[in-house]
Amino acid sequence: MSKIVWAGIIKSEKDFPTADIPKNAKKIDGEEDMKKMQVKALPFMIPSIFICFICMFTKTFIANEKVINVVFLYIGCIIGFLLILVHELLHAVAFPKDATVYIGIMPKSLTAVALSSSPVKRNRYVFLSILPIILGLIPLIMFCFSNNDLKELNGILFGMSIMGMISVYPDIYNIYNILKVVPKNATIQNNKNETYYFE
């Protein structure tokens, strides 16, 4: 497993880890400011929302009645929000075992981050980027198969699934930028808030 270091409060992108990037490396286009990136990535939230509400519509249609308690839906959303550090931990543990990953909070962007300047193969980078979606998929699957009468549980599960599914939208945006240009066997490496690839 990678070495995980708690970085605490990270004030800006200038505090991100640095690396010696190979001279033949090419920079991947993408928004480097975290706030601007989050705004630019918003369209990538739509598929996750669509999947969640298709599941809700289908379950409600089949039951022909309300299947969640709305109060518990909000509780589920709060639980899902509180799992943001688990989200970053999932990113971190999927890095190669010789990597060092810093987990911290960025108040400026109202987000948590997992940062590493260690080189990672493209496919592994894609995997570690999308891995936290399990925090949404697992409760969503449980919601789909749970008893319709368990409205409180269903509310919690659906709230958790919404938060878990939409929280990966910046990661999906980054994956999109990577898959557009990075060859399958290339290596990806971050230097501060810039991302490069090389073969």
Short mmCIF file of C-alpha atoms in Angstrom, two decimals:
data_model
loop_
_atom_site.label_atom_id
_atom_site.label_comp_id
_atom_site.label_asym_id
_atom_site.label_seq_id
_atom_site.Cartn_x
_atom_site.Cartn_y
_atom_site.Cartn_z
CA MET A 1 0.00 0.00 0.00
CA SER A 2 1.13 3.57 -0.64
CA LYS A 3 2.49 5.77 2.14
CA ILE A 4 -0.34 8.07 3.24
CA VAL A 5 0.47 11.36 4.96
CA TRP A 6 -2.07 13.69 6.58
CA ALA A 7 -1.29 17.15 5.20
CA GLY A 8 -3.96 19.05 7.16
CA ILE A 9 -5.07 22.37 5.69
CA ILE A 10 -3.81 23.03 2.15
CA LYS A 11 -4.10 26.73 1.40
CA SER A 12 -3.59 26.74 -2.35
CA GLU A 13 -2.45 24.79 -5.39
CA LYS A 14 1.05 26.18 -4.78
CA ASP A 15 1.32 23.76 -1.83
CA PHE A 16 0.76 20.66 -3.97
CA PRO A 17 3.67 18.15 -4.19
CA THR A 18 6.36 18.78 -6.79
CA ALA A 19 8.19 16.34 -9.06
CA ASP A 20 11.03 16.23 -11.57
CA ILE A 21 9.13 15.73 -14.81
CA PRO A 22 10.99 13.99 -17.68
CA LYS A 23 11.99 16.30 -20.53
CA ASN A 24 9.94 14.29 -23.03
CA ALA A 25 6.74 14.64 -20.95
CA LYS A 26 3.69 16.33 -22.42
CA LYS A 27 1.28 18.42 -20.39
CA ILE A 28 -2.36 17.34 -20.24
CA ASP A 29 -4.83 20.16 -20.82
CA GLY A 30 -7.10 20.84 -17.87
CA GLU A 31 -8.14 23.56 -15.49
CA GLU A 32 -5.43 24.05 -12.86
CA ASP A 33 -7.38 26.22 -10.44
CA MET A 34 -9.47 23.91 -8.21
CA LYS A 35 -12.52 26.18 -8.02
CA LYS A 36 -12.57 26.80 -11.78
CA MET A 37 -12.05 23.08 -12.42
CA GLN A 38 -15.03 22.19 -10.22
CA VAL A 39 -17.23 24.60 -12.21
CA LYS A 40 -15.92 23.40 -15.58
CA ALA A 41 -16.50 19.78 -14.56
CA LEU A 42 -20.17 20.29 -13.55
CA PRO A 43 -21.62 18.70 -16.74
CA PHE A 44 -19.89 15.46 -15.71
CA MET A 45 -22.22 15.32 -12.71
CA ILE A 46 -25.27 14.78 -14.95
CA PRO A 47 -24.81 11.02 -15.65
CA SER A 48 -24.50 10.26 -11.92
CA ILE A 49 -27.66 12.22 -11.08
CA PHE A 50 -29.48 10.55 -13.98
CA ILE A 51 -28.53 7.04 -12.78
CA CYS A 52 -29.68 7.79 -9.21
CA PHE A 53 -33.04 9.18 -10.27
CA ILE A 54 -33.69 6.39 -12.77
CA CYS A 55 -33.24 3.97 -9.84
CA MET A 56 -35.57 6.05 -7.65
CA PHE A 57 -38.22 6.36 -10.40
CA THR A 58 -38.11 2.63 -11.17
CA LYS A 59 -38.36 1.57 -7.52
CA THR A 60 -41.20 4.02 -6.83
CA PHE A 61 -43.05 3.03 -10.01
CA ILE A 62 -42.86 -0.68 -9.18
CA ALA A 63 -43.92 -0.11 -5.56
CA ASN A 64 -46.64 2.33 -6.61
CA GLU A 65 -45.94 4.32 -3.43
CA LYS A 66 -43.29 6.50 -1.81
CA VAL A 67 -40.31 4.33 -0.87
CA ILE A 68 -38.22 6.78 1.19
CA ASN A 69 -38.57 8.92 4.29
CA VAL A 70 -37.42 12.41 3.24
CA VAL A 71 -35.98 13.27 6.67
CA PHE A 72 -33.75 10.20 6.48
CA LEU A 73 -32.80 11.17 2.92
CA TYR A 74 -31.17 14.30 4.37
CA ILE A 75 -29.46 12.19 7.02
CA GLY A 76 -28.06 9.99 4.25
CA CYS A 77 -26.77 13.06 2.41
CA ILE A 78 -25.00 14.24 5.57
CA ILE A 79 -23.43 10.80 6.05
CA GLY A 80 -22.34 10.82 2.41
CA PHE A 81 -20.80 14.27 2.81
CA LEU A 82 -18.91 13.17 5.92
CA LEU A 83 -17.38 10.30 3.92
CA ILE A 84 -15.36 12.76 1.81
CA LEU A 85 -12.14 11.82 3.61
CA VAL A 86 -12.91 8.13 2.94
CA HIS A 87 -13.31 9.16 -0.71
CA GLU A 88 -9.78 10.62 -0.69
CA LEU A 89 -8.43 7.62 1.22
CA LEU A 90 -9.74 5.33 -1.52
CA HIS A 91 -7.81 7.38 -4.07
CA ALA A 92 -4.70 7.12 -1.89
CA VAL A 93 -4.69 3.37 -1.23
CA ALA A 94 -4.91 2.61 -4.95
CA PHE A 95 -1.59 4.31 -5.71
CA PRO A 96 1.48 2.07 -6.18
CA LYS A 97 3.04 0.90 -2.92
CA ASP A 98 6.14 3.07 -3.36
CA ALA A 99 4.06 6.25 -3.77
CA THR A 100 3.57 8.93 -1.12
CA VAL A 101 0.08 10.43 -1.04
CA TYR A 102 -0.88 13.54 0.92
CA ILE A 103 -4.48 13.89 2.10
CA GLY A 104 -5.71 17.29 3.18
CA ILE A 105 -8.51 19.82 3.20
CA MET A 106 -8.71 22.81 0.86
CA PRO A 107 -11.04 25.37 2.50
CA LYS A 108 -10.75 27.66 -0.54
CA SER A 109 -12.40 25.02 -2.73
CA LEU A 110 -14.56 23.46 0.02
CA THR A 111 -13.07 20.07 -0.76
CA ALA A 112 -10.66 17.38 0.37
CA VAL A 113 -7.81 16.21 -1.82
CA ALA A 114 -5.43 13.26 -2.24
CA LEU A 115 -2.20 14.49 -3.79
CA SER A 116 0.83 12.65 -5.09
CA SER A 117 3.68 13.45 -7.47
CA SER A 118 4.55 9.75 -7.90
CA PRO A 119 4.44 8.37 -11.46
CA VAL A 120 1.50 6.08 -12.21
CA LYS A 121 0.62 4.02 -15.30
CA ARG A 122 -2.38 5.42 -17.20
CA ASN A 123 -4.82 2.57 -16.53
CA ARG A 124 -3.97 2.51 -12.84
CA TYR A 125 -4.41 6.29 -12.68
CA VAL A 126 -7.86 5.96 -14.23
CA PHE A 127 -8.72 3.20 -11.74
CA LEU A 128 -7.59 5.13 -8.66
CA SER A 129 -9.42 8.21 -9.94
CA ILE A 130 -12.80 6.45 -10.26
CA LEU A 131 -12.48 4.05 -7.30
CA PRO A 132 -14.38 6.28 -4.78
CA ILE A 133 -17.55 5.88 -6.85
CA ILE A 134 -18.10 2.69 -4.81
CA LEU A 135 -19.24 5.00 -1.97
CA GLY A 136 -22.23 5.77 -4.20
CA LEU A 137 -22.68 2.51 -6.08
CA ILE A 138 -22.83 0.25 -3.01
CA PRO A 139 -25.62 2.16 -1.23
CA LEU A 140 -27.43 2.62 -4.57
CA ILE A 141 -27.45 -1.13 -5.22
CA MET A 142 -28.60 -1.75 -1.64
CA PHE A 143 -31.36 0.84 -2.13
CA CYS A 144 -32.55 -0.84 -5.33
CA PHE A 145 -32.88 -4.24 -3.65
CA SER A 146 -34.08 -3.17 -0.19
CA ASN A 147 -37.63 -3.71 1.05
CA ASN A 148 -39.99 -0.91 0.00
CA ASP A 149 -41.39 -0.74 3.54
CA LEU A 150 -37.99 0.22 4.99
CA LYS A 151 -38.49 3.87 4.15
CA GLU A 152 -36.04 5.20 6.74
CA LEU A 153 -33.26 2.88 5.57
CA ASN A 154 -34.10 3.61 1.94
CA GLY A 155 -33.85 7.33 2.62
CA ILE A 156 -30.40 6.96 4.17
CA LEU A 157 -29.16 4.68 1.37
CA PHE A 158 -30.45 6.96 -1.37
CA GLY A 159 -28.97 10.06 0.26
CA MET A 160 -25.60 8.32 0.58
CA SER A 161 -25.78 7.12 -3.01
CA ILE A 162 -26.46 10.62 -4.36
CA MET A 163 -23.51 12.11 -2.48
CA GLY A 164 -21.20 9.22 -3.37
CA MET A 165 -22.12 9.29 -7.05
CA ILE A 166 -21.90 13.04 -7.61
CA SER A 167 -18.70 13.48 -5.58
CA VAL A 168 -16.68 11.83 -8.37
CA TYR A 169 -17.64 14.35 -11.05
CA PRO A 170 -14.26 16.19 -10.92
CA ASP A 171 -12.52 12.80 -11.14
CA ILE A 172 -14.59 11.86 -14.20
CA TYR A 173 -13.66 15.21 -15.78
CA ASN A 174 -9.96 14.42 -15.21
CA ILE A 175 -10.37 10.90 -16.60
CA TYR A 176 -12.02 12.36 -19.70
CA ASN A 177 -9.06 14.68 -20.28
CA ILE A 178 -6.63 11.80 -19.79
CA LEU A 179 -8.36 9.31 -22.08
CA LYS A 180 -8.52 11.91 -24.84
CA VAL A 181 -4.76 12.21 -25.22
CA VAL A 182 -2.78 9.76 -23.08
CA PRO A 183 -1.66 6.52 -24.79
CA LYS A 184 -2.55 3.24 -23.07
CA ASN A 185 0.99 2.38 -21.94
CA ALA A 186 2.00 5.88 -20.91
CA THR A 187 2.86 7.04 -17.39
CA ILE A 188 1.12 9.97 -15.70
CA GLN A 189 2.76 12.25 -13.17
CA ASN A 190 1.62 15.37 -11.35
CA ASN A 191 3.78 18.38 -10.61
CA LYS A 192 1.89 20.72 -8.27
CA ASN A 193 -1.43 21.27 -10.04
CA GLU A 194 -0.20 20.30 -13.51
CA THR A 195 -0.48 16.82 -14.99
CA TYR A 196 1.93 15.32 -17.50
CA TYR A 197 2.33 12.05 -19.38
CA PHE A 198 5.32 10.33 -20.93
CA GLU A 199 6.25 6.98 -22.47
#
